[in-house]
Structures are given as structure tokens and as C-alpha cells.
Amino acid sequence: MDFQITGQTRFGGLLGSPVRHSISPMMHNLSFRLLGLDCVYLCFEVTPQKLGQTVSVFRDLGCYGFNLTMPDKKAVMPYLDAISQEAELIGAVNTVVCRDGRLTGYNTDGYGFWESARQEGFQPEGRGMTLLGAGGAAGAIAVQGALDGLSQIHILNRHTRSWEAAERLVSLISRETSCRADLSDLADEGMLAEKIAGSDILVNATPVGMAGRGDDGKPEISGEMPVPADMAFSPDMWVGDVIYHPRRTALLQKAEQEGCRTFNGMKMLLYQGAKAFELWTGQRMPVEEVQKAFFS
Ligand code: NAP
């Protein structure tokens, strides 16, 4: 697997701030090497103020494309020539393909989530979901799920910061797709229990349960759950968590104890990258090798 930068090497990468912690360069560069593609993927610290200028330079220099992370996912949209249906509905772009100087934006986050759900045996067509949270990850999961054939989405969110965004998401899904969507307050435990009981899948898209840092700076596993600990789950239900650190959140541990099938956010991360790789190269990412190298 020798690799040399040549006069022909094409470039792309991740734009955002901060980006230095990202696993994406490892995933994509290993995949380029394994497939013998003369391409590199780098990280670029780019704030929204410098985004227009950077995108213009990337276009002029003939990159194959790039990813975007916070805070550039929405800010990039005015600089693109075309935007895919899911990215338009989600209102955010995480992948741009550059072909013959033309830039097309996509959002592969929702694809990544639903591909990981399918791998666990869950097919969204005709099924109902309870979704906790209404931020960036939740929006991508809801929109892609609706486009992929979910029949019903119950969104539960705190009646705070993102409530209006949640209302917009619900009306957009109901208007633009054949899926029905509704919104309830996460603090209403009776409503939460009712929505979960009527769903085939429960998805946590809030950061509740994510590992943090203690006062001494050491990693600390959170035992917090986005639902009451004594809420009953049907063993027929799937439970997915967008969190991947820790691998088994308190919610997933509870769901496992109740006999549910569970999955964490690890494969969402893997498959959103795999889809971006395919959009850039037309080739399938060697996900088994990438998973073994960086996700095990
Ligand atoms: P975001 O845009 O800030 O949205 C967070 C959502 O969770 C909002 O609806 C927020 O409501 C809600 N929330 C936050 N704290 C809460 C609490 N204590 N109780 C109840 N609800 C709460 O964040 P995001 O980008 O969607 O990220 C959410 C999680 O997904 C993070 O853990 C992130 O690491 C993870 N993620 C994973 C992947 C992956 O590939 N696996 C990809 C993206 C994100 P308020 O507005 O009321 O705060």
C-alpha cells in the first residue's frame, strides 16, 4: 500500500471549526490507499467568515469535493450550484461534490443513520419512530427517514431553545413527504410513554448520556437517560442512540435489559462517510477494513 503524492494527486477534505479531532481523514485516506486512488483528504479550519473564499478556491483548484462540519453546514449553501432534495429539506449540507467546476451539496448524515439501522435488521418503510431531540442530527434522521418511507414520526423535544425549529421540521415533513409527523413536549411523561408504545423504533438524538469530562479532566461516563428509568419498552422495539461515546449509553443498556434490539451512533458516523466517499469516487468505501482499523 505504498503511497506517493504525485503531480496528479487530487485533494479534498473537511471544512469547519474545530476539525482537528476528526476521524474522517483516517477513514478516507485509508480507503483511497486500499482502492489505489490518487487522492488525499485533509482538515481545514474554516469559519463561516472565510467559507465563501475557501469554497471558491477549492472549486478553481479542481478538488474532488469536501465535507462540512459545524459551523459551516448551513453557511455553505449559498455558495453551491445545486442542492440535493434531502439537504434542501434538512437545511444543511455535509458533503459537496465538485465535478467540472460545478458544486453539488448533499447531506449524508441521515443516510448514515438509516444504513446502520438497516444493518441491525430495521427497515423504515411503513414503520413508526419516536425521535428524542430536534437539533441537527435529529433533523437529518427525521427527513431521511420520511424520504425512506417511515409512515409516522413522533418528535419529543424540550420546550426551550429548539422548539420553533422542531415545529418547522414537523410541518416540513408533513408538507413535503407522505410521512405524518407530530411534536410533543419531552417533559410530558404520559405523552412520551404513549408515543413510544405506538412506535417500532425509539431514537435518541439528544446529547443526554454522552460521556463528558470530570472536574479532574478524566473521561466520565454519564448514567443519564433521556427517558424515565422505569418507562416500559416493548421487546419488539428497536432502540438507536446517535451517541457513540460511550458505546453503550444508559438508554441502550436499559433497552437491552428489556429485550430490545439496539445500536449506537458508531455506524452512523461510518456510513455517512461511506456515502460521501461513494459520491466523490463512484466507488464503494471498503467499510469492513475501515471499521476494523478505526471503529473496533
Ligand atoms: P444540537 O443541534 O445541539 O441538538 C441537540 C438536541 O438535543 C436539541 O433538540 C436539544 O434541545 C436537545 N437536548 C440537549 N440537551 C438536552 C437535555 N439535557 N435534555 C433533553 N434534550 C436535550 O446537537 P446535534 O448536532 O443534533 O447532536 C446531538 C447528539 O448527536 C450529540 O451527542 C452528537 O455528538 C451526536 N451526533 C452523532 C453523530 C454520529 O455520526 N453518530 C452525528 C451528529 C451528531 P434544546 O434546544 O432544548 O437544547
PDB file of C-alpha atoms and ligand atoms in Angstrom, residues 133-138 157-158 160-162 186 205-208 210 242-244 265-266 268-269, ligand 1:
ATOM      1  CA  GLY A 133     -34.449  15.880  20.121  1.00  0.00           C
ATOM      2  CA  ALA A 134     -34.856  18.299  17.220  1.00  0.00           C
ATOM      3  CA  GLY A 135     -31.334  19.557  16.531  1.00  0.00           C
ATOM      4  CA  GLY A 136     -29.003  18.894  13.579  1.00  0.00           C
ATOM      5  CA  ALA A 137     -28.747  15.107  13.956  1.00  0.00           C
ATOM      6  CA  ALA A 138     -32.481  14.714  14.644  1.00  0.00           C
ATOM      7  CA  ASN A 157     -38.264  17.911  22.464  1.00  0.00           C
ATOM      8  CA  ARG A 158     -37.771  20.236  25.420  1.00  0.00           C
ATOM      9  CA  THR A 160     -36.860  25.547  25.047  1.00  0.00           C
ATOM     10  CA  ARG A 161     -34.240  26.639  22.510  1.00  0.00           C
ATOM     11  CA  SER A 162     -35.042  24.371  19.563  1.00  0.00           C
ATOM     12  CA  LEU A 186     -40.388  15.754  26.255  1.00  0.00           C
ATOM     13  CA  ALA A 205     -30.801  12.344  19.048  1.00  0.00           C
ATOM     14  CA  THR A 206     -30.047  14.430  22.149  1.00  0.00           C
ATOM     15  CA  PRO A 207     -26.612  14.507  23.826  1.00  0.00           C
ATOM     16  CA  VAL A 208     -28.109  13.037  27.028  1.00  0.00           C
ATOM     17  CA  MET A 210     -22.830  11.235  26.282  1.00  0.00           C
ATOM     18  CA  VAL A 242     -26.710   8.735  17.947  1.00  0.00           C
ATOM     19  CA  ILE A 243     -24.110   8.814  20.734  1.00  0.00           C
ATOM     20  CA  TYR A 244     -21.022   6.628  20.213  1.00  0.00           C
ATOM     21  CA  GLY A 265     -24.024   6.100  16.654  1.00  0.00           C
ATOM     22  CA  MET A 266     -20.768   4.470  15.547  1.00  0.00           C
ATOM     23  CA  MET A 268     -23.935   6.363  11.551  1.00  0.00           C
ATOM     24  CA  LEU A 269     -20.526   8.038  11.558  1.00  0.00           C
TER      25      LEU A 269
HETATM   26  P1  NAP B   1     -27.896  20.023  18.525  1.00  0.00           P
HETATM   27  O1  NAP B   1     -28.148  20.510  17.153  1.00  0.00           O
HETATM   28  O2  NAP B   1     -27.396  20.944  19.571  1.00  0.00           O
HETATM   29  O3  NAP B   1     -29.304  19.387  19.060  1.00  0.00           O
HETATM   30  C1  NAP B   1     -29.404  18.773  20.326  1.00  0.00           C
HETATM   31  C2  NAP B   1     -30.862  18.422  20.614  1.00  0.00           C
HETATM   32  O4  NAP B   1     -30.914  17.753  21.884  1.00  0.00           O
HETATM   33  C3  NAP B   1     -31.783  19.626  20.729  1.00  0.00           C
HETATM   34  O5  NAP B   1     -33.078  19.274  20.368  1.00  0.00           O
HETATM   35  C4  NAP B   1     -31.680  19.929  22.222  1.00  0.00           C
HETATM   36  O6  NAP B   1     -32.778  20.648  22.727  1.00  0.00           O
HETATM   37  C5  NAP B   1     -31.702  18.524  22.794  1.00  0.00           C
HETATM   38  N1  NAP B   1     -31.110  18.483  24.139  1.00  0.00           N
HETATM   39  C6  NAP B   1     -29.885  18.950  24.511  1.00  0.00           C
HETATM   40  N2  NAP B   1     -29.672  18.720  25.820  1.00  0.00           N
HETATM   41  C7  NAP B   1     -30.812  18.117  26.292  1.00  0.00           C
HETATM   42  C8  NAP B   1     -31.205  17.643  27.563  1.00  0.00           C
HETATM   43  N3  NAP B   1     -30.407  17.729  28.641  1.00  0.00           N
HETATM   44  N4  NAP B   1     -32.436  17.067  27.679  1.00  0.00           N
HETATM   45  C9  NAP B   1     -33.256  16.969  26.619  1.00  0.00           C
HETATM   46  N5  NAP B   1     -32.922  17.406  25.366  1.00  0.00           N
HETATM   47  C10 NAP B   1     -31.719  17.959  25.208  1.00  0.00           C
HETATM   48  O7  NAP B   1     -26.903  18.788  18.513  1.00  0.00           O
HETATM   49  P2  NAP B   1     -26.708  17.673  17.355  1.00  0.00           P
HETATM   50  O8  NAP B   1     -25.651  18.124  16.406  1.00  0.00           O
HETATM   51  O9  NAP B   1     -28.038  17.284  16.827  1.00  0.00           O
HETATM   52  O10 NAP B   1     -26.050  16.485  18.207  1.00  0.00           O
HETATM   53  C11 NAP B   1     -26.837  15.720  19.114  1.00  0.00           C
HETATM   54  C12 NAP B   1     -26.047  14.458  19.520  1.00  0.00           C
HETATM   55  O11 NAP B   1     -25.824  13.668  18.359  1.00  0.00           O
HETATM   56  C13 NAP B   1     -24.645  14.746  20.100  1.00  0.00           C
HETATM   57  O12 NAP B   1     -24.420  13.822  21.145  1.00  0.00           O
HETATM   58  C14 NAP B   1     -23.711  14.474  18.940  1.00  0.00           C
HETATM   59  O13 NAP B   1     -22.424  14.068  19.356  1.00  0.00           O
HETATM   60  C15 NAP B   1     -24.453  13.325  18.256  1.00  0.00           C
HETATM   61  N6  NAP B   1     -24.143  13.181  16.814  1.00  0.00           N
HETATM   62  C16 NAP B   1     -23.720  11.959  16.375  1.00  0.00           C
HETATM   63  C17 NAP B   1     -23.460  11.767  15.023  1.00  0.00           C
HETATM   64  C18 NAP B   1     -22.977  10.411  14.536  1.00  0.00           C
HETATM   65  O14 NAP B   1     -22.483  10.315  13.407  1.00  0.00           O
HETATM   66  N7  NAP B   1     -23.125   9.356  15.315  1.00  0.00           N
HETATM   67  C19 NAP B   1     -23.648  12.823  14.110  1.00  0.00           C
HETATM   68  C20 NAP B   1     -24.112  14.057  14.595  1.00  0.00           C
HETATM   69  C21 NAP B   1     -24.352  14.225  15.955  1.00  0.00           C
HETATM   70  P3  NAP B   1     -32.568  22.166  23.242  1.00  0.00           P
HETATM   71  O15 NAP B   1     -32.586  23.000  22.016  1.00  0.00           O
HETATM   72  O16 NAP B   1     -33.720  22.386  24.129  1.00  0.00           O
HETATM   73  O17 NAP B   1     -31.244  22.231  23.954  1.00  0.00           O
END
